[in-house]
């Protein structure tokens, strides 16, 4: 059975949806959601279970967005690795969150300019 470009795209999108049920967002939006979730974990803004869910959902979305965008950088690889782990301890969440922030900061154009989502903090 030959795959056409459209059936291959549908298969890939379906696979991303099945992997975690996460909807692929524009990559920049998925990165921003991951940044916010990682910051929430580091700053303990919520109960541990809520933080686990926030980080898990953000990284599932990032993984799906990376796949759709055919992106294979370190941040995407981290998301792919993290989402298949079971039993996220607080130490794992802290480590993963810090890695997410470090990788986002090391990306070209990740400065605090307009649209980066990081403005002055009060």
Tab-separated table of C-alpha atoms in Angstrom:
chain	number	residue	atom	x	y	z
A	1	UNK	CA	0.000	0.000	0.000
A	2	UNK	CA	1.528	3.314	-1.062
A	3	UNK	CA	1.280	6.332	1.206
A	4	UNK	CA	0.459	9.671	-0.323
A	5	UNK	CA	1.723	12.891	1.220
A	6	UNK	CA	-1.713	13.683	2.629
A	7	UNK	CA	-2.223	10.224	4.119
A	8	UNK	CA	1.270	10.336	5.616
A	9	UNK	CA	0.544	13.737	7.181
A	10	UNK	CA	-2.743	12.412	8.564
A	11	UNK	CA	-0.952	9.359	9.947
A	12	UNK	CA	1.694	11.496	11.651
A	13	UNK	CA	-0.897	13.888	13.114
A	14	UNK	CA	-2.934	10.910	14.307
A	15	UNK	CA	0.107	9.346	15.892
A	16	UNK	CA	0.883	12.558	17.778
A	17	UNK	CA	-2.697	12.737	19.022
A	18	UNK	CA	-2.667	9.102	20.127
A	19	UNK	CA	0.692	9.382	21.877
A	20	UNK	CA	-0.639	11.653	24.554
A	21	UNK	CA	-3.849	13.106	23.318
A	22	UNK	CA	-2.140	16.470	23.123
A	23	UNK	CA	-3.139	18.867	20.398
A	24	UNK	CA	-0.248	20.294	18.419
A	25	UNK	CA	-0.007	24.065	18.800
A	26	UNK	CA	2.236	26.444	16.906
A	27	UNK	CA	5.730	25.605	18.142
A	28	UNK	CA	6.337	29.042	19.699
A	29	UNK	CA	3.130	28.725	21.726
A	30	UNK	CA	4.035	25.217	22.888
A	31	UNK	CA	7.477	26.467	23.969
A	32	UNK	CA	5.888	29.354	25.890
A	33	UNK	CA	3.474	26.983	27.668
A	34	UNK	CA	6.417	24.770	28.594
A	35	UNK	CA	8.304	27.782	29.948
A	36	UNK	CA	5.337	28.814	32.111
A	37	UNK	CA	4.849	25.274	33.412
A	38	UNK	CA	8.557	24.918	34.213
A	39	UNK	CA	8.572	28.252	36.048
A	40	UNK	CA	5.525	27.168	38.049
A	41	UNK	CA	7.331	23.976	39.115
A	42	UNK	CA	10.532	25.787	40.095
A	43	UNK	CA	8.610	28.449	42.020
A	44	UNK	CA	6.192	25.890	43.559
A	45	UNK	CA	3.109	27.768	42.365
A	46	UNK	CA	0.558	25.085	43.232
A	47	UNK	CA	0.171	21.645	44.750
A	48	UNK	CA	2.587	18.961	43.602
A	49	UNK	CA	-0.136	17.057	41.739
A	50	UNK	CA	-1.229	20.199	39.893
A	51	UNK	CA	2.344	21.077	38.996
A	52	UNK	CA	2.900	17.529	37.724
A	53	UNK	CA	-0.175	17.824	35.514
A	54	UNK	CA	0.797	21.263	34.255
A	55	UNK	CA	4.320	20.185	33.309
A	56	UNK	CA	3.143	16.880	31.834
A	57	UNK	CA	0.507	18.554	29.668
A	58	UNK	CA	2.904	21.268	28.517
A	59	UNK	CA	5.559	18.731	27.514
A	60	UNK	CA	3.012	16.494	25.782
A	61	UNK	CA	1.885	19.515	23.775
A	62	UNK	CA	5.471	20.472	23.029
A	63	UNK	CA	6.276	16.947	21.878
A	64	UNK	CA	3.269	16.941	19.534
A	65	UNK	CA	4.140	20.405	18.201
A	66	UNK	CA	7.762	19.401	17.621
A	67	UNK	CA	6.640	16.344	15.686
A	68	UNK	CA	4.266	18.323	13.458
A	69	UNK	CA	6.972	20.959	12.848
A	70	UNK	CA	9.579	18.228	12.209
A	71	UNK	CA	11.730	19.846	14.890
A	72	UNK	CA	14.415	17.680	16.500
A	73	UNK	CA	16.343	20.066	18.769
A	74	UNK	CA	17.344	19.437	22.386
A	75	UNK	CA	14.131	20.878	23.808
A	76	UNK	CA	12.018	18.581	21.637
A	77	UNK	CA	14.181	15.594	22.565
A	78	UNK	CA	13.781	16.431	26.260
A	79	UNK	CA	10.004	16.659	25.870
A	80	UNK	CA	9.919	13.305	24.059
A	81	UNK	CA	12.015	11.661	26.784
A	82	UNK	CA	10.129	13.175	29.705
A	83	UNK	CA	6.638	12.274	28.538
A	84	UNK	CA	7.409	8.556	28.462
A	85	UNK	CA	8.655	8.518	32.062
A	86	UNK	CA	6.317	7.149	34.702
A	87	UNK	CA	6.051	8.172	38.328
A	88	UNK	CA	7.317	11.747	38.133
A	89	UNK	CA	8.918	12.551	41.485
A	90	UNK	CA	9.342	16.123	42.627
A	91	UNK	CA	13.089	15.797	42.020
A	92	UNK	CA	12.453	14.627	38.431
A	93	UNK	CA	10.044	17.509	37.883
A	94	UNK	CA	12.565	20.024	39.244
A	95	UNK	CA	15.354	18.650	37.072
A	96	UNK	CA	13.166	18.537	33.971
A	97	UNK	CA	11.794	22.042	34.591
A	98	UNK	CA	15.312	23.446	34.973
A	99	UNK	CA	16.442	21.711	31.787
A	100	UNK	CA	13.413	23.104	29.928
A	101	UNK	CA	14.250	26.643	31.060
A	102	UNK	CA	17.943	26.241	30.209
A	103	UNK	CA	17.186	24.888	26.733
A	104	UNK	CA	14.644	27.623	26.017
A	105	UNK	CA	17.110	30.303	27.106
A	106	UNK	CA	19.813	28.827	24.873
A	107	UNK	CA	17.593	28.985	21.775
A	108	UNK	CA	18.318	31.742	19.266
A	109	UNK	CA	15.891	34.634	19.677
A	110	UNK	CA	14.878	33.625	23.200
A	111	UNK	CA	15.638	37.073	24.612
A	112	UNK	CA	13.176	39.248	26.448
A	113	UNK	CA	12.015	41.169	23.401
A	114	UNK	CA	8.438	41.642	22.260
A	115	UNK	CA	6.545	38.403	21.883
A	116	UNK	CA	8.927	36.357	24.009
A	117	UNK	CA	6.519	36.417	26.905
A	118	UNK	CA	9.071	37.601	29.412
A	119	UNK	CA	8.709	41.189	30.352
A	120	UNK	CA	9.510	43.145	33.469
A	121	UNK	CA	8.653	41.382	36.686
A	122	UNK	CA	7.173	43.248	39.622
